[in-house]
Short mmCIF file of C-alpha atoms in Angstrom, two decimals:
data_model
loop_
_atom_site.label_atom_id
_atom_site.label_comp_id
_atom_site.label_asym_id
_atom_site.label_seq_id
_atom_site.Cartn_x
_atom_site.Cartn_y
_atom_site.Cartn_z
CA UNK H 273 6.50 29.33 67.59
CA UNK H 274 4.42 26.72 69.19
CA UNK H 275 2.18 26.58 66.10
CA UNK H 276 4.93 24.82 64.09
CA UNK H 277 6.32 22.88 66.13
CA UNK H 278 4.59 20.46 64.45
CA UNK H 279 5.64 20.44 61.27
CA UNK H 280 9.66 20.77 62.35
CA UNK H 281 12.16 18.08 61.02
CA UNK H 282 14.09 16.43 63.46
CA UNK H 283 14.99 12.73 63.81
CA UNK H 284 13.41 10.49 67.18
CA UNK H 285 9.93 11.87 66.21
CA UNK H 286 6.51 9.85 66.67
CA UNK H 287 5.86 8.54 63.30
CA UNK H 288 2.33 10.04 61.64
CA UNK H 289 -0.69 7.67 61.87
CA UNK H 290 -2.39 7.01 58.48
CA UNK H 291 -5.54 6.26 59.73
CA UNK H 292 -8.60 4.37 58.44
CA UNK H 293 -9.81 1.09 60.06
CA UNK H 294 -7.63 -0.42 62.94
CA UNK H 295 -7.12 0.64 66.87
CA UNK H 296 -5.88 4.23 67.65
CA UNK H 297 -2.37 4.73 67.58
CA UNK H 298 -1.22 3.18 71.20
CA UNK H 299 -2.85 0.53 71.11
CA UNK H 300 -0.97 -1.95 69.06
CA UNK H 301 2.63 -2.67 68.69
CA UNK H 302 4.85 0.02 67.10
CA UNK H 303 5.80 -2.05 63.88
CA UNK H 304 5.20 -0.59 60.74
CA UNK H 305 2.62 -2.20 58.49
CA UNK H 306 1.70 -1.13 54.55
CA UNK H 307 -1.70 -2.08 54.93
CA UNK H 308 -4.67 -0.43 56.12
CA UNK H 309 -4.71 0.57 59.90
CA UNK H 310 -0.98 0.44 60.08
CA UNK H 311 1.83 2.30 60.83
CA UNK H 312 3.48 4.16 58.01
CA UNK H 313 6.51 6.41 58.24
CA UNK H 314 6.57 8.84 55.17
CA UNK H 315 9.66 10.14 53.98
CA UNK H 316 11.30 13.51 54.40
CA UNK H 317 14.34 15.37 52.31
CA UNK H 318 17.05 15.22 55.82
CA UNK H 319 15.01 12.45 58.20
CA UNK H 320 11.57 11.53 59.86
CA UNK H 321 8.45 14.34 58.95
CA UNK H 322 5.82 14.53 61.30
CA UNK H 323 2.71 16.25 58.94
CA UNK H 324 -0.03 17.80 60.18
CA UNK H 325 -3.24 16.81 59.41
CA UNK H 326 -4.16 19.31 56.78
CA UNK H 327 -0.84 18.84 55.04
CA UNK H 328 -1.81 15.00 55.26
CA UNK H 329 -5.05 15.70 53.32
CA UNK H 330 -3.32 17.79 50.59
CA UNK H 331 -0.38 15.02 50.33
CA UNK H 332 -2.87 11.70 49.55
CA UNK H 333 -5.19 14.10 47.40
CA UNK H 334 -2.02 14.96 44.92
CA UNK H 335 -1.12 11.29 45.42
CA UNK H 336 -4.74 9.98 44.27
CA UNK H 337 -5.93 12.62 41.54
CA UNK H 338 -2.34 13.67 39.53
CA UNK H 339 0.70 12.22 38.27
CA UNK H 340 3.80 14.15 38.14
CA UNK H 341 4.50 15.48 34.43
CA UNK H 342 7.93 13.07 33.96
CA UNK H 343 10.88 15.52 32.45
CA UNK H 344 12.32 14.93 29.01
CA UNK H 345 15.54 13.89 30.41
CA UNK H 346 14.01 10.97 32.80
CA UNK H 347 11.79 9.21 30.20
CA UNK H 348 12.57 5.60 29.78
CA UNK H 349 14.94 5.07 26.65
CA UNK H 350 14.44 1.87 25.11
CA UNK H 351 17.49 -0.69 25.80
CA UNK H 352 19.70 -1.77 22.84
CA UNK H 353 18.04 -4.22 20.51
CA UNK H 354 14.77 -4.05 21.83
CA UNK H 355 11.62 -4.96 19.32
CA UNK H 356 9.27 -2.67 20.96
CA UNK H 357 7.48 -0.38 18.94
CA UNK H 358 8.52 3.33 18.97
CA UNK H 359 6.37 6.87 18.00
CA UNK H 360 6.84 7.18 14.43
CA UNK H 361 8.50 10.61 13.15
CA UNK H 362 6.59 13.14 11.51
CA UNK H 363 5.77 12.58 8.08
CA UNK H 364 7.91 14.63 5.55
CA UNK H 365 6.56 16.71 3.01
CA UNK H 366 9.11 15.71 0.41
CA UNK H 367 9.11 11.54 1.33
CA UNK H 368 7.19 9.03 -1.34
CA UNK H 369 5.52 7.64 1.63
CA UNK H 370 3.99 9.26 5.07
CA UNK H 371 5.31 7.96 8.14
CA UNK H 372 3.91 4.71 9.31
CA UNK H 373 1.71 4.11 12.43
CA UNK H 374 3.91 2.69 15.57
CA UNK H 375 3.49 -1.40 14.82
CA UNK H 376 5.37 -3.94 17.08
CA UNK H 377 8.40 -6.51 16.84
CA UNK H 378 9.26 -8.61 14.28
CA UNK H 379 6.71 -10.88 12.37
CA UNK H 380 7.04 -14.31 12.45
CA UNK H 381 8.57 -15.96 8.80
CA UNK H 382 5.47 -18.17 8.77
CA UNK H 383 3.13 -14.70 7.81
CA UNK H 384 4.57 -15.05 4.19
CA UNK H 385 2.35 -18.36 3.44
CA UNK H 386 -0.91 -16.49 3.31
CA UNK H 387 0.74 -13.92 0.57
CA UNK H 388 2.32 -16.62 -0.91
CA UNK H 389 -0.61 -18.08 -1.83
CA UNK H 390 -2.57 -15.15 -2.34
CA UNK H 391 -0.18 -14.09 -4.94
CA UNK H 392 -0.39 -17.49 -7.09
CA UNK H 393 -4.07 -17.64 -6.86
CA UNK H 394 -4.96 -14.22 -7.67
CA UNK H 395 -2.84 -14.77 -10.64
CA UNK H 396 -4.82 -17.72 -11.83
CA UNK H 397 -7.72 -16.27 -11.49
CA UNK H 398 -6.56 -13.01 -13.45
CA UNK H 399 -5.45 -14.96 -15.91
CA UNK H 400 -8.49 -16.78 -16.49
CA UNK H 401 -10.47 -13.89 -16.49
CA UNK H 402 -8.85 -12.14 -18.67
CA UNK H 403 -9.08 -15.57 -20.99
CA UNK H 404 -12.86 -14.97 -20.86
CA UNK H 405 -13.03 -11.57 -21.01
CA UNK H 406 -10.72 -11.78 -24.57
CA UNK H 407 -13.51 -14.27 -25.71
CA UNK H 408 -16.33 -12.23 -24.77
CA UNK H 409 -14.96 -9.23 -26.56
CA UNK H 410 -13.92 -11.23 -29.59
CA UNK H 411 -17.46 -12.00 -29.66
CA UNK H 412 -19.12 -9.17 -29.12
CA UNK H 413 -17.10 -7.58 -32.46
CA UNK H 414 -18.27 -10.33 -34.39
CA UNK H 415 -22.45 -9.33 -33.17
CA UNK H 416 -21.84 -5.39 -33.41
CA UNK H 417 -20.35 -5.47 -36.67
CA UNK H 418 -23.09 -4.54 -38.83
CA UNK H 419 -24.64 -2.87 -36.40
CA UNK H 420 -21.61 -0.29 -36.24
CA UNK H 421 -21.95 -0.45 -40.40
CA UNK H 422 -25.25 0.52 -39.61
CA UNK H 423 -25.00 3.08 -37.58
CA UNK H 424 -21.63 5.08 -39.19
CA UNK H 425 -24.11 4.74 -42.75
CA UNK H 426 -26.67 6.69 -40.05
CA UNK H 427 -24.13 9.25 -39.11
CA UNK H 428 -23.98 10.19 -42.39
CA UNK H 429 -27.71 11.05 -43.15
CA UNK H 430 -28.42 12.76 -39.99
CA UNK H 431 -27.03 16.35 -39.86
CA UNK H 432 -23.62 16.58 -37.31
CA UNK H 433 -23.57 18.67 -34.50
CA UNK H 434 -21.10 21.04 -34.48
CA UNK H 435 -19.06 22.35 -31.50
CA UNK H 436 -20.61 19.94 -28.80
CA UNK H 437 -18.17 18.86 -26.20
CA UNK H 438 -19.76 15.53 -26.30
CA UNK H 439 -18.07 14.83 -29.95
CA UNK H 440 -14.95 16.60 -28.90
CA UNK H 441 -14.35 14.13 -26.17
CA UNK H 442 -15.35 11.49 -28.62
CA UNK H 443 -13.01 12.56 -31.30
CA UNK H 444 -9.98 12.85 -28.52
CA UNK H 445 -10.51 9.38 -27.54
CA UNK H 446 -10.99 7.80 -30.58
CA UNK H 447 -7.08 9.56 -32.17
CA UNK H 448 -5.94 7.49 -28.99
CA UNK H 449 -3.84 4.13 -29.65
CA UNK H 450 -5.52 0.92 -28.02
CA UNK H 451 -2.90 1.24 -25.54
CA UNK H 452 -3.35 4.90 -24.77
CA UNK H 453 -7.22 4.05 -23.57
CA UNK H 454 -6.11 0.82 -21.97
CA UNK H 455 -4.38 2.70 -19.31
CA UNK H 456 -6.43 5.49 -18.78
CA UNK H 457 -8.89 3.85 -16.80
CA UNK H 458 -5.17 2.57 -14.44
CA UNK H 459 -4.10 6.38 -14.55
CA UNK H 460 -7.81 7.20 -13.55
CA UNK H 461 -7.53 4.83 -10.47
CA UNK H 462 -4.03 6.18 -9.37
CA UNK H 463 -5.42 9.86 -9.20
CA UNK H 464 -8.49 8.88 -7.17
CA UNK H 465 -6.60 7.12 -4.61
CA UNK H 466 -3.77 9.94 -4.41
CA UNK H 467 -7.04 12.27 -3.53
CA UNK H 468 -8.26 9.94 -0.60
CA UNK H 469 -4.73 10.52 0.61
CA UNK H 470 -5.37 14.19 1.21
CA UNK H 471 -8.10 13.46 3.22
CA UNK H 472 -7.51 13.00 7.02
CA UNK H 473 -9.91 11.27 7.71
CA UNK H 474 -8.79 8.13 5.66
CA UNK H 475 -5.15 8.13 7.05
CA UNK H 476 -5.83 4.98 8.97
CA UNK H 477 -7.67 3.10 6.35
CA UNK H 478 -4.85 3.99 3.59
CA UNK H 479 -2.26 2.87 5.51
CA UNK H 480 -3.74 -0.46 6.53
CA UNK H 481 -5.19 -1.61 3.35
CA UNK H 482 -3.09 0.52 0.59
CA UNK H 483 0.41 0.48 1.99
CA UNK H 484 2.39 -3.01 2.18
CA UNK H 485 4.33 -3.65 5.29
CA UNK H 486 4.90 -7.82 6.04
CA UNK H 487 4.61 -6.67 10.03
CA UNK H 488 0.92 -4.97 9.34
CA UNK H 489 -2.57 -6.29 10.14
CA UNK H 490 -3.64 -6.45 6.29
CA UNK H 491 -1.18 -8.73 4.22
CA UNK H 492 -2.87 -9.67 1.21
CA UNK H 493 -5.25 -7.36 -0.16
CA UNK H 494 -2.29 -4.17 0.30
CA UNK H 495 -0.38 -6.47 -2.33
CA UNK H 496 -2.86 -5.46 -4.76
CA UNK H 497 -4.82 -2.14 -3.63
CA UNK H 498 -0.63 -0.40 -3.26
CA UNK H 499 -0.37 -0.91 -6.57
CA UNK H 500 -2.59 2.11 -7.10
CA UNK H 501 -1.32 4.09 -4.32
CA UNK H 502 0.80 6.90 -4.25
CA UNK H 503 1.72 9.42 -1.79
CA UNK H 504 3.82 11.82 -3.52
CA UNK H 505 2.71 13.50 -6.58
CA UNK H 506 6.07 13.30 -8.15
CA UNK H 507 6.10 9.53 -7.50
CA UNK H 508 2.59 9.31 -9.33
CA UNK H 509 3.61 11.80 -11.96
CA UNK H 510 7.17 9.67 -12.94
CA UNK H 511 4.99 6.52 -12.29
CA UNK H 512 2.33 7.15 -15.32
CA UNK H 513 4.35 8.60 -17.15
CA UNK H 514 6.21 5.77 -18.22
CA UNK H 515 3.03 3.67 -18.44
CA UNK H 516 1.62 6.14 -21.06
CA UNK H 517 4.78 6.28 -22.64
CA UNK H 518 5.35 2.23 -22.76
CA UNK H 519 1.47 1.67 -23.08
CA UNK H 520 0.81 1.45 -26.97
CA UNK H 521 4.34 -1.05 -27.61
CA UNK H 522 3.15 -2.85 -24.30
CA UNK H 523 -0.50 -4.04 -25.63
CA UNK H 524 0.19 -4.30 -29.12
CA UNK H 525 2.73 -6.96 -27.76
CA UNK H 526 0.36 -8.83 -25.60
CA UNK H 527 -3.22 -7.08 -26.31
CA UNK H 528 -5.36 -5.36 -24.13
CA UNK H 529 -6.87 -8.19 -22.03
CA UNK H 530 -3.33 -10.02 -21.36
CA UNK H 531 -1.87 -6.77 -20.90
CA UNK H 532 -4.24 -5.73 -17.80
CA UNK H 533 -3.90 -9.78 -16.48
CA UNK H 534 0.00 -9.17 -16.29
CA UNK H 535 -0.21 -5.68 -14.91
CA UNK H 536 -2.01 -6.67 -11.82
CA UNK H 537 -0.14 -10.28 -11.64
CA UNK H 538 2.95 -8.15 -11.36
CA UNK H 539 1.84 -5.66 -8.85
CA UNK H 540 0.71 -8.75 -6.26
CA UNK H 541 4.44 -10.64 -7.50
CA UNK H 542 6.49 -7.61 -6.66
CA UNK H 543 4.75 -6.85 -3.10
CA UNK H 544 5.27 -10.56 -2.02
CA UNK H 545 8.95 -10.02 -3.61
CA UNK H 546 9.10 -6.86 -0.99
CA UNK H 547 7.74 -9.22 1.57
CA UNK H 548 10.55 -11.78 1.34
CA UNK H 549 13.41 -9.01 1.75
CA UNK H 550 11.68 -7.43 4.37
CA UNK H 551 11.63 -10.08 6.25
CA UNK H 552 14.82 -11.38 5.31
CA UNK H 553 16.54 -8.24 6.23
CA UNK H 554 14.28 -7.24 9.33
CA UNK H 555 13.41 -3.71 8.09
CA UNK H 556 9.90 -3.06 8.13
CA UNK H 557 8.48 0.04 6.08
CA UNK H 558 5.31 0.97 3.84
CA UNK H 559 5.67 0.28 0.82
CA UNK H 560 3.38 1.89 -2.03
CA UNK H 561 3.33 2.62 -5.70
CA UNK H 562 2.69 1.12 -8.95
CA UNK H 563 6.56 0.79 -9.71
CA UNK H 564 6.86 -2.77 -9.61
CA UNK H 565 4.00 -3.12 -12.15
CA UNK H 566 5.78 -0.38 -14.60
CA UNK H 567 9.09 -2.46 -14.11
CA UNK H 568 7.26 -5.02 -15.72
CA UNK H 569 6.11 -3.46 -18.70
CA UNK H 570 9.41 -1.90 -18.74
CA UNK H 571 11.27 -4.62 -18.42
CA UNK H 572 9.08 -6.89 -20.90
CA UNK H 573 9.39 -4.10 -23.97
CA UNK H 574 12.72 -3.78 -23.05
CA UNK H 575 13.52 -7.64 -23.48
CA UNK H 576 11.20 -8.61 -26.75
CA UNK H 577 12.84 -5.53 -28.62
CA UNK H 578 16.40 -4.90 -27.03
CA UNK H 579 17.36 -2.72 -30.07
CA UNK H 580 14.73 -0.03 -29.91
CA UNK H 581 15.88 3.61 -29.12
CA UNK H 582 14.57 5.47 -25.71
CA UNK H 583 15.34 8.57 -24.03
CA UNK H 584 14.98 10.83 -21.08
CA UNK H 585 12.19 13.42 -21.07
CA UNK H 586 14.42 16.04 -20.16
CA UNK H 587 17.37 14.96 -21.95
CA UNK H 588 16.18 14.28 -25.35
CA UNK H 589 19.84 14.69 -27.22
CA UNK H 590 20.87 11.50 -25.44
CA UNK H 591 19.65 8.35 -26.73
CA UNK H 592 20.38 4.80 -25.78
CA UNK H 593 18.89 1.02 -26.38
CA UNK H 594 16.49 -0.76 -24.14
CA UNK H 595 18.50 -3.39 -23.42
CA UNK H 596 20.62 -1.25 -22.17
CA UNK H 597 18.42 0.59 -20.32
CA UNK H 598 17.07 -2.48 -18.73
CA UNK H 599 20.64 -3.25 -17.65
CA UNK H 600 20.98 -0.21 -16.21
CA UNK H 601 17.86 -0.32 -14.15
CA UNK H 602 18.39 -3.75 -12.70
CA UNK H 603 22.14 -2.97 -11.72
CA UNK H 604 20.69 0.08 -9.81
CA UNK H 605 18.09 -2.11 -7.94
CA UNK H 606 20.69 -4.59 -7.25
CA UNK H 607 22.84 -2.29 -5.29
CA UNK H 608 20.34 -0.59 -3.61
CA UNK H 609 19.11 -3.80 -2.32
CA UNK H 610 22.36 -4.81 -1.34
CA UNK H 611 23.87 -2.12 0.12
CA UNK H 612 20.27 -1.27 2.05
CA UNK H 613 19.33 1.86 0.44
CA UNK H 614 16.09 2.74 1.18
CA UNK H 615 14.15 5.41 -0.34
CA UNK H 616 13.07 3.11 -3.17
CA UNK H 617 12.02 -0.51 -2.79
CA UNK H 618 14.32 -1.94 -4.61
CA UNK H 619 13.05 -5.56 -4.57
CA UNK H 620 9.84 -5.01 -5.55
CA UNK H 621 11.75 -3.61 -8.85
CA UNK H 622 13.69 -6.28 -9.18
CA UNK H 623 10.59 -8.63 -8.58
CA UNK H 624 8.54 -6.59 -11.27
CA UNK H 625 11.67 -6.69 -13.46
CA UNK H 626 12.12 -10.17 -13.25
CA UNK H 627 8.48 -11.35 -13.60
CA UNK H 628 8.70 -9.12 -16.58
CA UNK H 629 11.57 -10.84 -18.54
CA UNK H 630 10.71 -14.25 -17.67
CA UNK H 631 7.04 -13.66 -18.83
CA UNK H 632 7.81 -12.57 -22.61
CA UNK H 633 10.58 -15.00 -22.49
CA UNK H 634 8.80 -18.26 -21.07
CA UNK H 635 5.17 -17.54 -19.37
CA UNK H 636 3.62 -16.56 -22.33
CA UNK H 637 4.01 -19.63 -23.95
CA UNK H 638 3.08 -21.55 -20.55
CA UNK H 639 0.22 -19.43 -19.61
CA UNK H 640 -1.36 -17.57 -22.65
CA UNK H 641 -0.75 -20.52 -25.10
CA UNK H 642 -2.91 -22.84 -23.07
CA UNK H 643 -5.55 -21.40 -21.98
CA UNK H 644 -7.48 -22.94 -24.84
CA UNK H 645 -9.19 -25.89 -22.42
CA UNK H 646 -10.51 -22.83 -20.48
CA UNK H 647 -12.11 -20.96 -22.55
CA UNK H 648 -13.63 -24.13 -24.57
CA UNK H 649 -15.07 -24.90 -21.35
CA UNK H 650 -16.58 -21.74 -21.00
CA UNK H 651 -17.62 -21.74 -24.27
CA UNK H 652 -19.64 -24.98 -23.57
CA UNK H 653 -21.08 -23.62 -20.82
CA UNK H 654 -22.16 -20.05 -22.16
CA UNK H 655 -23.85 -22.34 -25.41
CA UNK H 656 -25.32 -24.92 -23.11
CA UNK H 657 -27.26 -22.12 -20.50
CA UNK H 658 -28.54 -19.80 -24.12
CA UNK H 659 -30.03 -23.61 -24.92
CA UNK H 660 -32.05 -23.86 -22.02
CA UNK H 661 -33.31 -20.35 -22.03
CA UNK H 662 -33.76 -20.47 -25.43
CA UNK H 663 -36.34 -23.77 -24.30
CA UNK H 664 -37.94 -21.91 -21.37
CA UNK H 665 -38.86 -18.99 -24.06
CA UNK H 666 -40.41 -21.10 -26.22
#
């Protein structure tokens, strides 16, 4: 019985010296210091516990080396209305976009200048580009036209080769409409990114740069590089659908090179459009998909011929008029944004739609009509540097 009395609970007792640098216990004062060579007087469950040395050791070695495993019930809950950043859910299998990354509070209104300006500049500059490229190409007809002469009175000498998958894949693109091909190479893009989504490896790159969120670290090049991006293959499959199926009315409209300018301005347009709600509303989600570009081709066939007849692919007996349609679509959008629905973005539809109608109403005439000073200058240029090579030659 002796051999525990140490280690009895009672209340009066000696408290337990700590030890390290200082007097012996004795030899100083009895007050109780935190410091090193001090008095310390540990707590027990009913009153003062006077530990033995070896239980000392054992105590300051759980202390030093491990942490008690908190329960569920005692973690810190977050106070009401806090801005700190929580784990994100699990992603869901059947959701158009994976679950984002934890991010922090809520941006500051000043992050929309940088998109803002990204947005008009990169559609300048697509615009421009797509000026030249339409020149180039008109060009380029002009130079290979007897050459293709040439070559189809060629065909016709040389024996054909039957059966060769070469000329099969020739002969399938060539039954295509000019709009058909003009967005295969967009449907091409869409289907390479959804792969780099399966990969898990690239989870943190696709959701920095191809998912738009105002509150991420990337702001301007996600308005362009989601425009490609789809999580879902249902969302992808819906998605180029209706481009294919809007394609060949779309560019005969506008033409292939003002087609893909206005396609890519509308993907940045909507995604700022997304930015502004976002902020204004304070909730701050992913956003991918090339819906807000498809709005816009939508929504521009739709308002330069209102009477034309469309219909669903599953419900072919039930037919209805664009305009309508459009009507439809935009009345939809409107409520979701209102009422805060959230599975689709419903402003960047209602920025694509917009962008859409107002571009085959007024920007073509503002933008397209006047790009003659552009490409005159180009022209200048382009004659001007085949002058002086043309001297260097000679």
């Amino acid at each position: 019985m002796a051999a525990a009395a140490p280690e009895a609970l009672g209340a009066g007792r000696r408290p337990t010296w700590r030890g390290g640098a200082g007097p012996a216990p004795g030899t100083r004062g009895r007050k109780g210091t935190s410091g090193r060579g001090g008095w310390r007087r540990p707590a027990g469950r009913r009153g003062d516990c006077l530990l033995s040395p070896r239980r000392l050791t054992v105590l300051l070695e759980q202390q030093r080396g491990f942490r008690r495993v908190r329960p569920r019930s005692e973690e810190p809950q977050a106070p009401a209305g806090s801005t700190e950043a929580r784990p994100a859910p699990p992603p869901s299998r059947r959701s158009l976009c994976p679950a984002p990354p934890a991010r922090g509070g809520r941006p500051s209104p000043r992050r929309l200048v940088k998109p803002l300006l990204f947005a008009v500049g990169f559609t300048g500059t697509a615009f421009g580009t797509a000026a030249i490229w339409q020149y180039e190409a008109l060009k380029s007809r002009v130079h290979s036209y007897f050459e293709e002469a040439r070559a189809d009175w060629l065909d016709k000498i040389r024996p054909q080769k039957r059966g060769s998958f070469r000329k099969q894949v020739n002969s399938w693109w060539n039954n295509l409409t000019e709009g058909q091909r003009t967005v295969t190479g967009i449907i091409a893009a869409n289907v390479f990114i959804f792969c780099l989504w399966r990969l898990p490896g690239m989870r943190r790159i696709m959701f920095t740069y191809f998912t738009s969120d105002p509150s991420s670290k990337a702001l301007c090049s996600p308005m362009l590089l989601s425009t490609f991006s789809h999580f879902s293959l249902f969302h992808m499959a819906a998605n180029m659908y209706v481009l294919w199926s809007f394609s060949s009315s779309v560019v005969s409209l506008l033409g292939c090179e003002q087609f893909i300018a206005v396609y890519l301005s509308a993907g940045v347009i909507s995604t700022f459009v997304s930015y502004v709600a976002k902020m204004a509303t304070g909730k701050f989600e992913p956003s991918l998909g090339a819906s807000g570009a498809i709005m816009t081709v939508l929504a521009a066939v739709c308002t330069k011929m209102p009477e034309a007849k469309l219909a669903i692919i599953f419900l072919p007996m039930f037919t209805f008029t664009a305009g309508n349609a459009l009507k439809a679509i935009i009345a939809f959008d409107t409520a979701g944004l209102a009422l805060g629905w959230r599975f689709f973005d419903h402003a960047a539809h209602l920025g694509g739609a917009l962008f859409g109608m107002w571009y085959v109403t007024y920007g073509h005439e503002l933008i397209w009509k006047n790009r003659e000073p552009l490409v005159k200058a180009w022209h200048e240029m382009r004659t001007r540097n085949a002058g002086k090579g043309g001297g260097r030659s000679n």
